[in-house]
C-alpha positions as a printed Julia matrix, in Angstrom:
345×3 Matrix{Float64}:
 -47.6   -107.25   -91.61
 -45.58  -108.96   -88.74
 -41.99  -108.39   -89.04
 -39.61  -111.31   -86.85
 -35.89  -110.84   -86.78
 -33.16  -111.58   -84.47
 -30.79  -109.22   -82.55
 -27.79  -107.79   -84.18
 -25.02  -106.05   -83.63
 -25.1   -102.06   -82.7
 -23.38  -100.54   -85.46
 -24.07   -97.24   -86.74
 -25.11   -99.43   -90.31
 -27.97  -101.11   -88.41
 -29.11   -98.0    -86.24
 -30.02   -96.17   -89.59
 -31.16   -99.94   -90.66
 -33.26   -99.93   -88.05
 -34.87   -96.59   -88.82
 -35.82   -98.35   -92.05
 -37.27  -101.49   -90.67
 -34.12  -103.38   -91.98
 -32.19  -105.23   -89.64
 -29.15  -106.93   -90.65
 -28.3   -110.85   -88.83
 -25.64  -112.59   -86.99
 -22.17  -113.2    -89.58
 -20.22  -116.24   -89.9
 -16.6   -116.82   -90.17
 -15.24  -119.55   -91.87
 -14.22  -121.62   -88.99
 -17.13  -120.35   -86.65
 -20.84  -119.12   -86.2
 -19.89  -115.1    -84.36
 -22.82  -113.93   -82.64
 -20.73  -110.86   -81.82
 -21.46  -109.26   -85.16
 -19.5   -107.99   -88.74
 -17.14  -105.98   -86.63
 -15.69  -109.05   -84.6
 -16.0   -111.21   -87.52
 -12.35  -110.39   -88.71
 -10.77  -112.52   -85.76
 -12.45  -115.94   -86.69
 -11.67  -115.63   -90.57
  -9.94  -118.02   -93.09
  -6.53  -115.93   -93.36
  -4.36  -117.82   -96.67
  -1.42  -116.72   -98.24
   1.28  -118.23   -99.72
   3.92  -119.3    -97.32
   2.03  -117.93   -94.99
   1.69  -114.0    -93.28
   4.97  -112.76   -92.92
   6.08  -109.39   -90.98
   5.07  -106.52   -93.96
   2.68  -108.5    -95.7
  -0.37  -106.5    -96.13
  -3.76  -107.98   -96.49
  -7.31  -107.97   -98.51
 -10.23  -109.03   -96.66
 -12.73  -110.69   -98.73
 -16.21  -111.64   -97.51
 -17.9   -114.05   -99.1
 -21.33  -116.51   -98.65
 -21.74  -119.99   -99.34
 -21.97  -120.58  -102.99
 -20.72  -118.17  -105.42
 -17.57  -117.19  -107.91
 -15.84  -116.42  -104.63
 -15.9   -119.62  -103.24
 -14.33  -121.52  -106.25
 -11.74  -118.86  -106.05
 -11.08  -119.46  -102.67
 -10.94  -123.07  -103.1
  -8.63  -122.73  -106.23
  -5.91  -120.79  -104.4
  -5.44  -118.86  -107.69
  -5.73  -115.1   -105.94
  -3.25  -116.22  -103.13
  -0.47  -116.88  -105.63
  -1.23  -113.93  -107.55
  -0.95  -111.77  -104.66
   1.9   -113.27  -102.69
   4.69  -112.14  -104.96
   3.13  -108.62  -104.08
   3.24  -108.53  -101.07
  -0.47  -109.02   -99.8
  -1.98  -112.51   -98.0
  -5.52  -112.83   -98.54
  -8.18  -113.62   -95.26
 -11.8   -114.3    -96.07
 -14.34  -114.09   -93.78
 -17.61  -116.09   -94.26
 -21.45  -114.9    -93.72
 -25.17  -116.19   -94.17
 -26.42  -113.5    -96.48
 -25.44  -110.67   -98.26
 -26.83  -107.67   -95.54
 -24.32  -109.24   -92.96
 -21.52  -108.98   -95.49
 -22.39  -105.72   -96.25
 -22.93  -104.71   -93.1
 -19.23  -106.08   -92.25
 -18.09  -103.73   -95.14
 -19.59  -100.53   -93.53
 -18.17  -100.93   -90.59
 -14.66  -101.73   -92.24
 -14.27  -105.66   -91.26
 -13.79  -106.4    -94.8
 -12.62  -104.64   -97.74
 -13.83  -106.52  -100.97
 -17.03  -108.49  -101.05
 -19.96  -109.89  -103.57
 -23.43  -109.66  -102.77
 -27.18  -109.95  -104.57
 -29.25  -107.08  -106.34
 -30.41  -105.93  -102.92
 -27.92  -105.38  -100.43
 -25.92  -102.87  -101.57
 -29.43  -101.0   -102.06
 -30.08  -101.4    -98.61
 -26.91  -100.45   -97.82
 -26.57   -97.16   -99.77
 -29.74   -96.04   -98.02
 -28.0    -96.35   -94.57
 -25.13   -94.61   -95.92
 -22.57   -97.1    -96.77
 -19.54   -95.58   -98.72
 -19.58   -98.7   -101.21
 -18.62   -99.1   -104.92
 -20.15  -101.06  -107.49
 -16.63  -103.15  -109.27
 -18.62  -105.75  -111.48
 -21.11  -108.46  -112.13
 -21.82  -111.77  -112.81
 -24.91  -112.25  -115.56
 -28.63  -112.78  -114.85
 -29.58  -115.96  -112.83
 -33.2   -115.38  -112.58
 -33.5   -119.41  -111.96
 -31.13  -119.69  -109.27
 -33.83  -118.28  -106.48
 -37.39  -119.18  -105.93
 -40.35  -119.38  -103.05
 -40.96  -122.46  -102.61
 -43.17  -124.41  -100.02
 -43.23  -128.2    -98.77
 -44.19  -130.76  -100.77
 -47.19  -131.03   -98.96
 -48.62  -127.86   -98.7
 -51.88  -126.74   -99.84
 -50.84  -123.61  -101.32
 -50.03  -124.05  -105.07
 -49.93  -120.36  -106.28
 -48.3   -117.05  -105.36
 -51.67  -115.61  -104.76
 -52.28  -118.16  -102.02
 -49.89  -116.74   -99.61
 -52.02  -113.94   -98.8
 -52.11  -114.12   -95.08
 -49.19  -116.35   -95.19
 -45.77  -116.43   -92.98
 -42.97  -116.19   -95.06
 -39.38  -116.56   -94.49
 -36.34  -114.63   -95.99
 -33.61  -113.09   -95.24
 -34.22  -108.91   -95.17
 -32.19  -106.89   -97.45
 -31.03  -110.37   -99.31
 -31.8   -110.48  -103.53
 -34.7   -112.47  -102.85
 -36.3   -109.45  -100.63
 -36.84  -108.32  -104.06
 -38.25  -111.68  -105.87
 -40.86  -111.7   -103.42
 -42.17  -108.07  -103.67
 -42.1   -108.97  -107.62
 -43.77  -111.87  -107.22
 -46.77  -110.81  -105.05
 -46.85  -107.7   -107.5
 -47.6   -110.08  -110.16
 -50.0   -112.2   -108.38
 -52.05  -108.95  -107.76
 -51.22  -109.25  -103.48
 -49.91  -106.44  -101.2
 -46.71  -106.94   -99.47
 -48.95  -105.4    -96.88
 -51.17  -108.52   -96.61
 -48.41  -111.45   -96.26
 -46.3   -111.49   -92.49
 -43.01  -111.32   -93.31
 -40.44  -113.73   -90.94
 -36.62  -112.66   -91.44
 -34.6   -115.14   -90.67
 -30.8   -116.12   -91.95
 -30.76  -119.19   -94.38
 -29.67  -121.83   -91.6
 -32.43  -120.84   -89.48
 -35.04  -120.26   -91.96
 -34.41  -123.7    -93.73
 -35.49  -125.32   -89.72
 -38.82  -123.16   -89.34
 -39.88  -124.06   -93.14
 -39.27  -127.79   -92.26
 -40.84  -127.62   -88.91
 -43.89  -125.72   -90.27
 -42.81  -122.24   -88.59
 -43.33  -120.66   -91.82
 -45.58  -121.37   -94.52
 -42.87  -120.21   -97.45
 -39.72  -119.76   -97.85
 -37.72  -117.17  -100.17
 -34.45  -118.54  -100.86
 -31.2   -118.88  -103.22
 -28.82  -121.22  -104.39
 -27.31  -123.38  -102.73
 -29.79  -123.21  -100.01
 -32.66  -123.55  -102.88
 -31.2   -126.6   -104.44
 -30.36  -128.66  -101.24
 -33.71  -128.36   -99.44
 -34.99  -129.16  -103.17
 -33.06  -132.25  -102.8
 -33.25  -133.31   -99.15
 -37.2   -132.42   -98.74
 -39.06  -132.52  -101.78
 -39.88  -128.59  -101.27
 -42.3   -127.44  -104.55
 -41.22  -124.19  -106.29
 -44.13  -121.56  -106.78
 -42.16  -119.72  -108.86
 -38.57  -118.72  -109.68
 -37.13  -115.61  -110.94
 -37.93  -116.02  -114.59
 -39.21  -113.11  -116.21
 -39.63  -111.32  -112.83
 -35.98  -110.51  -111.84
 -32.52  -110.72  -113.34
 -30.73  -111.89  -110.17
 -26.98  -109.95  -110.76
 -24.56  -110.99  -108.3
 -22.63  -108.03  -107.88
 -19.06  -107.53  -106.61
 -18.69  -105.06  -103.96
 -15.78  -103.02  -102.21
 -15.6   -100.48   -99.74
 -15.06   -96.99  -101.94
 -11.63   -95.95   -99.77
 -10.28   -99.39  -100.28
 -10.98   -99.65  -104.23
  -9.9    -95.76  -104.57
  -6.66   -96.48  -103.23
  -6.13  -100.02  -104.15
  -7.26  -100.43  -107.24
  -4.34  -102.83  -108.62
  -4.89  -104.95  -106.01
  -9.06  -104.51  -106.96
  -7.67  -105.18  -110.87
  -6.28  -108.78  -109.82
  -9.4   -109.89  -107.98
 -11.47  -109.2   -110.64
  -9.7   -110.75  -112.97
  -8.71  -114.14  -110.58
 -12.5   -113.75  -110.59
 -13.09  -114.06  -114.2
 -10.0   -116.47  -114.78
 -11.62  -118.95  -112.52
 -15.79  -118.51  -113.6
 -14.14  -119.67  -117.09
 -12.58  -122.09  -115.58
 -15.94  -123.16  -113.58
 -18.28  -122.71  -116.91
 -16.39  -125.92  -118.43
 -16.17  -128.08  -115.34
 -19.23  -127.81  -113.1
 -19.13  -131.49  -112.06
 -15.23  -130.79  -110.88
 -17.11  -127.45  -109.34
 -19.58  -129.16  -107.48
 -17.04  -131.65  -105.97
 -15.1   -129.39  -105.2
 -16.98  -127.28  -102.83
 -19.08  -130.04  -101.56
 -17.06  -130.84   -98.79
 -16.07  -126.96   -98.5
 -19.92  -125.85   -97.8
 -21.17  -129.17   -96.54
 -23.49  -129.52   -99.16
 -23.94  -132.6   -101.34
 -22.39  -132.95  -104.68
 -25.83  -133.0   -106.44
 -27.22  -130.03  -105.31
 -24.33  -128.19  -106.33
 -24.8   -129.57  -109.45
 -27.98  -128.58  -109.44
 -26.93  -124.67  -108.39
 -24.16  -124.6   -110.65
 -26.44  -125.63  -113.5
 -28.8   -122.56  -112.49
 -26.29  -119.83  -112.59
 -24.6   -117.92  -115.45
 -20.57  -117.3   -115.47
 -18.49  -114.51  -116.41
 -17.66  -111.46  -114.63
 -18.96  -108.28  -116.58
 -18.58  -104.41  -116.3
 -20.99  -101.97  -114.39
 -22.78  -100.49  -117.05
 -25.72   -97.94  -117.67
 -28.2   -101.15  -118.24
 -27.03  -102.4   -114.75
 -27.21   -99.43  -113.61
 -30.94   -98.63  -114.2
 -31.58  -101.94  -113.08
 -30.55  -101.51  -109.51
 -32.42   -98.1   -109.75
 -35.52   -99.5   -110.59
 -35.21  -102.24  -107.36
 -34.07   -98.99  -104.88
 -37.12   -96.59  -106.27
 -39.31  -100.08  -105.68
 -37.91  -100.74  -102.09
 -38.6    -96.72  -101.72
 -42.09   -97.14  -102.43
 -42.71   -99.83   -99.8
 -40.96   -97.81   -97.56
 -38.2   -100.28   -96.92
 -35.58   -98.14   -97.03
 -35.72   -94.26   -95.27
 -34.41   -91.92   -98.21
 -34.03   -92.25  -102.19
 -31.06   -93.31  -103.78
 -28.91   -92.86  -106.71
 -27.61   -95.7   -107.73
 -24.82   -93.82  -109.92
 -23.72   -92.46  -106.72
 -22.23   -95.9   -106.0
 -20.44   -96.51  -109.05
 -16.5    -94.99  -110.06
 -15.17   -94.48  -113.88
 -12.56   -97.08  -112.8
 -14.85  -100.0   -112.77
 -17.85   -99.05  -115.11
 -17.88   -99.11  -118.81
């Protein structure tokens, strides 16, 4: 199995990462790409508050990717005025896949962040002192492998021997080990090529890769601008949780402030459920993706933010033991071990 990555940053996160074959990519701020890394992210990030940062205010750092409950929340405002008369501006900080955001976490860029089934695995193998707050529901259909429309393969079981792109430690690490499992191949006999969205999206149209592994948005617009074939989605393979992260320290000692995210959060994914065409306008020119595709993504995904529970729980176990197995991360892990009383029911 060939492994292809690019260089990141030199944190302590991806030196154990590294001692599990998982290496984390380049973050994004919203204004900028950083190839400096999570920990320099902070300085390029989207700071909003209401009137404005004054001398005192104190500040949540939210890390978000490009599609999501977050980013209607962001582009709502709603959390900003909730927040101001408190005291506290909000700055969010942008990346290309969940392991960078978590990654940015560990190393305490940001405080608050939300993330596929996988990362926070990954992360809780290399020691990350994270905390499970909540969930969205199961969105199985909202990532897939796909190929181009022209491509010869037409089942999972054909990419034996194949390159296939994804980003490493992302929720669709996961999908693909299911999938292959299924299809009766060994993750052992495809070459994995890890790549962030942006650059994995130009190697599957350029023929780089033979597959790609990806999520919405990302899924829907090269859907839409290329044709690309699905070979399967999640259904009946994985649930897909999006999961809302913080940094244990931060949630242990902020927790009102952890209380009025969440429920902005679930204020606003009501909000979304009953006007996805208003959604999808909305963040089109926001993420630079076209209105139909969001349409598309937003049709895909379930709303409304729920508890951790035991359920969830032993669902994120059984994707760690899995990821164990294949050796993909260095050391068992309790998921448990990740969770507080404060945010699971």
């Amino acid at each position: 199995m060939k492994l292809t990555f690019k260089p990141s940053v030199l944190t302590a996160f991806l030196i154990v990462m590294a001692a599990a074959a998982v290496l984390a990519g380049c973050s994004k701020s919203t204004t900028a790409v950083n190839a400096g890394g999570a920990a320099s992210a902070l300085g390029n990030a989207d700071s909003a508050s209401a009137g404005g940062k004054s001398p005192g205010t104190k500040e949540v750092r939210i890390g978000f990717q490009k599609y999501g409950t977050m980013n209607i929340l962001k582009a709502r405002g709603t959390l900003e005025k909730r927040l101001s008369p408190e005291g506290y501006s909000v700055k969010w900080v942008e990346f290309p896949g969940g392991p960078q955001l978590l990654e940015a976490l560990n190393v305490g860029s940001i405080d608050i962040g939300h993330t596929g089934e996988a990362p926070p695995i990954f992360a809780q193998a290399a020691g990350a002192p994270l905390v499970y707050l909540g969930h969205e529901p199961a969105s199985p259909k909202s990532e897939a492998i796909l190929v181009p429309k022209n491509s010869p393969i037409q089942t999972v079981a054909d990419l034996k021997g194949k390159k296939i792109a994804l980003n490493k430690g992302s929720n669709v690490h996961f999908l693909l080990v299911k999938a292959l499992e299924k299809a009766g191949v060994k993750y052992s006999d495809i070459q994995t090529v890890f790549l962030a969205p942006g650059d994995a999206r130009v190697a599957f149209e350029n023929g780089s890769v033979d597959a790609w592994v990806i999520w919405d948005p990302f899924f829907a617009a090269v859907q839409t601008a290329t044709g690309a074939r699905v070979l399967t989605d999640g259904k009946n393979l994985v649930s897909n949780n999006e999961f809302y992260i913080a940094s244990r320290t931060y949630a242990e000692q902020n927790k009102p402030v952890v209380d009025a995210v969440l429920d902005e959060l679930n204020k606003v994914d009501a909000w979304a459920k009953s006007n996805q065409k208003e959604v999808a306008e909305m963040l089109s020119k926001e993420l630079g993706i076209d209105v139909p595709s969001l349409e598309t993504a937003s049709e895909r995904r379930g709303y409304g933010l729920q508890p951790i529970n035991e359920s969830v729980i032993q669902a994120q176990q059984n994707i760690a033991d899995t990821f164990f197995g294949l050796k993909l991360i260095p050391q068992k892990i309790r998921i448990a071990d990740a969770t507080s009383k404060d945010f699971t029911k």
